[in-house]
Coordinates of C-alpha atoms in Angstrom, one line a residue:
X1 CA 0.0 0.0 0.0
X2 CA 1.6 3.4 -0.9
X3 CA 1.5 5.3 2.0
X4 CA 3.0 8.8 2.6
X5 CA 4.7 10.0 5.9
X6 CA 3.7 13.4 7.7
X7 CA 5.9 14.4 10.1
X8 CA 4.5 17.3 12.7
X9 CA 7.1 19.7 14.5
X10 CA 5.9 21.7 17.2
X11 CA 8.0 25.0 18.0
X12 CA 7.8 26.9 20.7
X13 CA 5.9 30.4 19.9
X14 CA 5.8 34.0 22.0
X15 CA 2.3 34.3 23.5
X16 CA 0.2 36.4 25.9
X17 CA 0.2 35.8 29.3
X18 CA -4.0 36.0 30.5
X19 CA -4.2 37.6 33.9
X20 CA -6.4 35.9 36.0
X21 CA -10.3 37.1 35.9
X22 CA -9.8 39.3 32.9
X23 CA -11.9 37.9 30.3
X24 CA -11.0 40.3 27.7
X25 CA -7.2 38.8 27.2
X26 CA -6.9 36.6 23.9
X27 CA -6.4 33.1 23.9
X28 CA -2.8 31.9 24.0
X29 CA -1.6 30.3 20.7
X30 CA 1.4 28.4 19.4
X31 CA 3.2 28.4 15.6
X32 CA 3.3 24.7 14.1
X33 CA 4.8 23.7 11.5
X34 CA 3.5 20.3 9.6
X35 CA 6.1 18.8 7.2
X36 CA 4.8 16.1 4.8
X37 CA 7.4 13.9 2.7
X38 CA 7.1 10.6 0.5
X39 CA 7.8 7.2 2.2
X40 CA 8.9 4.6 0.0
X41 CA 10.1 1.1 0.9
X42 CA 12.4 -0.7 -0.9
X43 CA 15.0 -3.5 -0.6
X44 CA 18.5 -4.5 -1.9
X45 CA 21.2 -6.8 -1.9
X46 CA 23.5 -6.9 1.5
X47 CA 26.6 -4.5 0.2
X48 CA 25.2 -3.6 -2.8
X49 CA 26.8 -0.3 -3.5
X50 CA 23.6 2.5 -2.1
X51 CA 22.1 5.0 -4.6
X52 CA 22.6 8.4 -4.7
X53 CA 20.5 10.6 -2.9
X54 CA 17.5 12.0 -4.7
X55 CA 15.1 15.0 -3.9
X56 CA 12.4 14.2 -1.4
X57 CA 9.1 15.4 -2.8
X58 CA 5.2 14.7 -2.3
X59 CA 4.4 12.2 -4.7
X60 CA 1.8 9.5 -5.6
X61 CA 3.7 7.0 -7.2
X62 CA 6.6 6.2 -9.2
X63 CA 7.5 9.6 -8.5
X64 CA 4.7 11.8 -10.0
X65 CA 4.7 14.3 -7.8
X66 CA 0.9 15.9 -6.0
X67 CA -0.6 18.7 -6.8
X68 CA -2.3 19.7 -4.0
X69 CA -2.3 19.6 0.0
X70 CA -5.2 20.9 1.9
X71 CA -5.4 21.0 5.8
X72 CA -8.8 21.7 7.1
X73 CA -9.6 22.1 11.2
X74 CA -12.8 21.1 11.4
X75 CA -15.1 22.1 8.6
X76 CA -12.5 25.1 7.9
X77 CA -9.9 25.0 5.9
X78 CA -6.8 26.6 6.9
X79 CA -4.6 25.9 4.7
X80 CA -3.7 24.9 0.4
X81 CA -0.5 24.6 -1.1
X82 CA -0.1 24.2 -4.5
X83 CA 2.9 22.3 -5.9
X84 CA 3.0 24.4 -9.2
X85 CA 3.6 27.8 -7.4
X86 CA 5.9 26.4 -5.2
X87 CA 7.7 23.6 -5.7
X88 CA 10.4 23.8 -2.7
X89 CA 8.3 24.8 -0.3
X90 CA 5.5 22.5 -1.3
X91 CA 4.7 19.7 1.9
X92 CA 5.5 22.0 5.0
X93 CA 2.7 24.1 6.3
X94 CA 3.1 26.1 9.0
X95 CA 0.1 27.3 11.0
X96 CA -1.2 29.1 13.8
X97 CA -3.6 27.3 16.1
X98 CA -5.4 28.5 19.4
X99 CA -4.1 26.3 22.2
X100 CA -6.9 23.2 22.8
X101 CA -8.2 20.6 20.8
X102 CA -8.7 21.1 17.1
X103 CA -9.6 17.9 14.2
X104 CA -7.4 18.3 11.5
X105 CA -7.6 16.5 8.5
X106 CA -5.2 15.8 5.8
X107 CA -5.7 15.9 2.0
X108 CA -2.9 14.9 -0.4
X109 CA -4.1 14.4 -4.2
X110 CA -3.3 15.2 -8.0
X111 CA -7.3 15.5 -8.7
X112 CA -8.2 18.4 -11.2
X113 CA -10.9 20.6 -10.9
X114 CA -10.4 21.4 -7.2
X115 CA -12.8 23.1 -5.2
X116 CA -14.1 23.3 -1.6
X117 CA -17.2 24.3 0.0
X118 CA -19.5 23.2 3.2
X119 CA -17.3 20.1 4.4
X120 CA -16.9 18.7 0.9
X121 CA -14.2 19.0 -1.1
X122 CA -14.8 17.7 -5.3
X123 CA -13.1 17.1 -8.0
X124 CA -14.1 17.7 -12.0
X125 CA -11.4 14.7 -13.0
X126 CA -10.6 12.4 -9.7
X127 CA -7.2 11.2 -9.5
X128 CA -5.3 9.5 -6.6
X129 CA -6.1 11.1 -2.9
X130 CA -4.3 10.4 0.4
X131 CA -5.5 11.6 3.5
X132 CA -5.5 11.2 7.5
X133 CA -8.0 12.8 10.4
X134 CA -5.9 13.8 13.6
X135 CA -7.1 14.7 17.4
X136 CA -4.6 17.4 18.6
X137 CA -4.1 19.3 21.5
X138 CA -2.2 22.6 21.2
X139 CA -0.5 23.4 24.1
X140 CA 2.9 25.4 24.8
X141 CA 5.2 22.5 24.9
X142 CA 3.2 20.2 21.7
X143 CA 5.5 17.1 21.0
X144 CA 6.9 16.4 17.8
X145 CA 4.2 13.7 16.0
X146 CA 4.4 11.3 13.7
X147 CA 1.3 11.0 10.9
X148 CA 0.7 8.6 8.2
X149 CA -1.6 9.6 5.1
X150 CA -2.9 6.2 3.8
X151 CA -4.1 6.0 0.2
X152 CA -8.4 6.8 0.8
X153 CA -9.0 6.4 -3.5
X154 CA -9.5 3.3 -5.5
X155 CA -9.1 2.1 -9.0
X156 CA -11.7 0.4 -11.0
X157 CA -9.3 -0.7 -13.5
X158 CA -11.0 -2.2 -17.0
X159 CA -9.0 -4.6 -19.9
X160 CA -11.3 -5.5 -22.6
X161 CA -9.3 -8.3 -24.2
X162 CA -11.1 -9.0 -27.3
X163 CA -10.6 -7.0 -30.6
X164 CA -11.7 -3.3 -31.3
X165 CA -13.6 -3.8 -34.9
X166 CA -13.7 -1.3 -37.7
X167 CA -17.0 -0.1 -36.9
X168 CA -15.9 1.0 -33.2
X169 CA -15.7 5.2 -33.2
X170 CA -16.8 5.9 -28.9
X171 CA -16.7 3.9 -26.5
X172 CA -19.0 5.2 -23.3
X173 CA -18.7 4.3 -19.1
X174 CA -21.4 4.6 -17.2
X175 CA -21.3 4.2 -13.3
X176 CA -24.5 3.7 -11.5
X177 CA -22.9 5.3 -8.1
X178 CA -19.4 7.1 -8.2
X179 CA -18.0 9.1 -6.1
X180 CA -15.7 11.9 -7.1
X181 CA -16.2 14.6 -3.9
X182 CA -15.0 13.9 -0.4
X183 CA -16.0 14.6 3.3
X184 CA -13.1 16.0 4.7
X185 CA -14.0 15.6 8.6
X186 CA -14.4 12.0 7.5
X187 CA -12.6 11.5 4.2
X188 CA -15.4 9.2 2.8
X189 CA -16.9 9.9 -0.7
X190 CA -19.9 12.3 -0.6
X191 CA -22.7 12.8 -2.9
X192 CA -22.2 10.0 -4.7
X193 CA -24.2 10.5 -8.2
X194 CA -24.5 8.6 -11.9
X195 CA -21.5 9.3 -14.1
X196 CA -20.5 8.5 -17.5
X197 CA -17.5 9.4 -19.8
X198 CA -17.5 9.0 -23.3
X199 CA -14.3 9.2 -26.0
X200 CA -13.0 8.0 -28.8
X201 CA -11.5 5.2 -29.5
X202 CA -11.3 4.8 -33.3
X203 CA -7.2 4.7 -32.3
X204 CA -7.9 1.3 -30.5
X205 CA -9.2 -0.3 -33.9
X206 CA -7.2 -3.6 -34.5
X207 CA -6.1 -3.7 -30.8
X208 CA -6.9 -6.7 -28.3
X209 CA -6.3 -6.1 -24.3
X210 CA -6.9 -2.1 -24.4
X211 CA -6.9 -0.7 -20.7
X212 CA -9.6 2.0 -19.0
X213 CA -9.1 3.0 -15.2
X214 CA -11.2 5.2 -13.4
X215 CA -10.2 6.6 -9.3
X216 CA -13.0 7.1 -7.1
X217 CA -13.7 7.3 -3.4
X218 CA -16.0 5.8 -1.4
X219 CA -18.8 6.1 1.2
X220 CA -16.8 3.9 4.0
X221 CA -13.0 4.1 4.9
X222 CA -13.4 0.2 6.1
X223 CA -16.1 -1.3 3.7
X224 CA -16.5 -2.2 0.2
X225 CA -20.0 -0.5 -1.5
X226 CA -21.3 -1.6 -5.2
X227 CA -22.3 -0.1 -8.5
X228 CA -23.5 -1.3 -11.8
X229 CA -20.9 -0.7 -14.9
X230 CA -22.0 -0.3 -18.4
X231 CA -19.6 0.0 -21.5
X232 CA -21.2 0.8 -24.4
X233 CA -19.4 1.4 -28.0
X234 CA -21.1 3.7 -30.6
X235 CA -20.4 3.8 -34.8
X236 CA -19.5 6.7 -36.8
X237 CA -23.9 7.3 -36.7
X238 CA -23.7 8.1 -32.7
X239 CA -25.5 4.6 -32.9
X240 CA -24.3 1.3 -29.8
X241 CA -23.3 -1.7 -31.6
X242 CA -22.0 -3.1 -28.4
X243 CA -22.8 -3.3 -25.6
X244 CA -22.1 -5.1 -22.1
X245 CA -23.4 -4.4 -18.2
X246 CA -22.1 -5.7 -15.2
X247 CA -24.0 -5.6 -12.0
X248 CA -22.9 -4.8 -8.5
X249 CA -19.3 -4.1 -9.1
X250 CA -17.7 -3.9 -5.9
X251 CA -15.5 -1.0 -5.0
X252 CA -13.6 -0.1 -2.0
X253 CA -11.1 2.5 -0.7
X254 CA -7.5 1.6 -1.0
X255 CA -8.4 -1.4 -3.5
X256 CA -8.5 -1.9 -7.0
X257 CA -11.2 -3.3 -8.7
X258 CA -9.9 -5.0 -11.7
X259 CA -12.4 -6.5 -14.6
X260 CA -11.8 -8.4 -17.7
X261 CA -13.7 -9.7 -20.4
X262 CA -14.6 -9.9 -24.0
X263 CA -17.2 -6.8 -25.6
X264 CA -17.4 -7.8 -28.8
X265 CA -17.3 -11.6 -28.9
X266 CA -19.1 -14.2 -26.8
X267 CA -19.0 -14.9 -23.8
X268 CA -19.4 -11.0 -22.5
X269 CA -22.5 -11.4 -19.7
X270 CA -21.5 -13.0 -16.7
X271 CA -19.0 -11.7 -14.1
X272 CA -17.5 -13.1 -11.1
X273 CA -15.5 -11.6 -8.9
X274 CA -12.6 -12.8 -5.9
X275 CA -12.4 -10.6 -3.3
X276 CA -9.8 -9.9 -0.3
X277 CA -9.6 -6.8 1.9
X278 CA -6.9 -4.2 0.6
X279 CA -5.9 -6.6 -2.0
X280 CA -6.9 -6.0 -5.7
X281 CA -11.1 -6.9 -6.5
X282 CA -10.4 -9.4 -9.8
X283 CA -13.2 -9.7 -11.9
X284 CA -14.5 -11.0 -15.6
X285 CA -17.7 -10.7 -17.5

């Protein structure tokens, strides 16, 4: 499971003094900085001769780096970085909390189409998103804190393994149920709605074992939900010639969902699916 590492920093921060019984002094508050930067595992030989160091950055996998990293208190959000306006600075927030107990939540993605608004933050084209909800109290003397932000997309990923024909010009997803905006206080999917993507594919003519993948989130951190799938192709007219459904497609957070099967030869109707927690959903039709 890719997972990235957050490390917090506390450090100590000026702040007033309240004299006892006056009710007008502010609230005492402290500077923290949050530093977030990739964890990767990897092995090698005893003595092999060790790589050369590289630059750390945010990054989803195989070194694509993030785009984006929201912290939210609550429902607010206090802070965004953007890793296009600044690349070196991009993973270490520094903010200014009122000592006592705040929720903070994490958000770590390369989703386009960003925006926030009443809890929920969407996405016009989901991509990978990490995140992680954490219980702090600010005090004067905050220890330094470890964080984790675990992987909360999945990956319905599609291989249609028979042959694109001639006639094939679109080819058209529909979703019964995806989910493509996300409760930050809880980091499940929210208002989950039909969605369907159509595109060309007259490029795939000729081609057996052609590849689709599609992120979403979901409405549970811990288990699976299900939606119907239908692939439809269309001709030159805008008219289907093809088509297949496949019903209750299971999806989870952290898990891909991986189907197979024929769309333009029999057999293309059925589809059973082998299932274990965290490890890929394997499916035909």
């Amino acid at each position: 499971m890719k997972q990235l590492t957050l490390c917090l920093c506390a450090i100590s921060a000026l702040f007033l003094c309240s004299c006892k019984g006056d009710a007008n002094e502010p609230d005492g508050k402290q500077q923290v900085v949050f530093k977030v930067s990739a964890f990767d595992q990897s092995t090698e030989p005893m003595n092999s001769p060790r790589r050369a160091p590289q630059a750390t950055i945010l990054d989803d996998e195989g070194g694509v780096a993030l785009t984006d990293l929201y912290v939210f208190d609550g429902s607010t959000q206090v802070a965004h970085q953007v890793y296009a306006d600044d690349t070196d600075a991009f993973g270490t927030v520094t903010l200014e909390l009122s000592h006592g107990n705040h929720n903070l939540s994490f958000v770590a993605t390369r989703s386009s189409g960003l925006a926030y608004s009443a809890g929920v933050l969407s996405a016009t084209s989901l991509r990978s998103t990490f995140g992680k909800t954490l219980a702090l109290n600010v005090s004067g003397s905050t220890p330094a804190q470890n964080l984790t932000l675990d992987r909360i997309s999945g990956l319905l990923y599609i291989t249609i393994n028979d042959e694109f024909p001639a006639t094939a010009n679109q080819i058209e997803f529909v979703m019964a149920t995806r989910y493509t905006s996300l409760n930050v206080a809880t980091l499940c999917g929210a208002n989950g709605a039909e969605w369907s993507q159509k595109v060309s594919c007259t490029g795939k003519v000729g081609q057996s074992g052609v590849q689709y993948s599609f992120n979403f989130l979901a409405p549970s951190l811990t288990d699976e939900y299900t939606s119907d799938l239908t692939i439809n192709i269309y001709n030159s007219l805008d008219a289907v010639i093809y088509s297949v459904t496949i019903e209750d497609v299971r999806l989870a957070a952290n898990t891909k969902t991986m189907l197979s099967g024929n769309l333009f030869t029999s057999p293309s109707a059925s589809v059973s699916v082998s299932h274990t927690w965290n490890s890929n959903i394997v499916g035909t039709w």
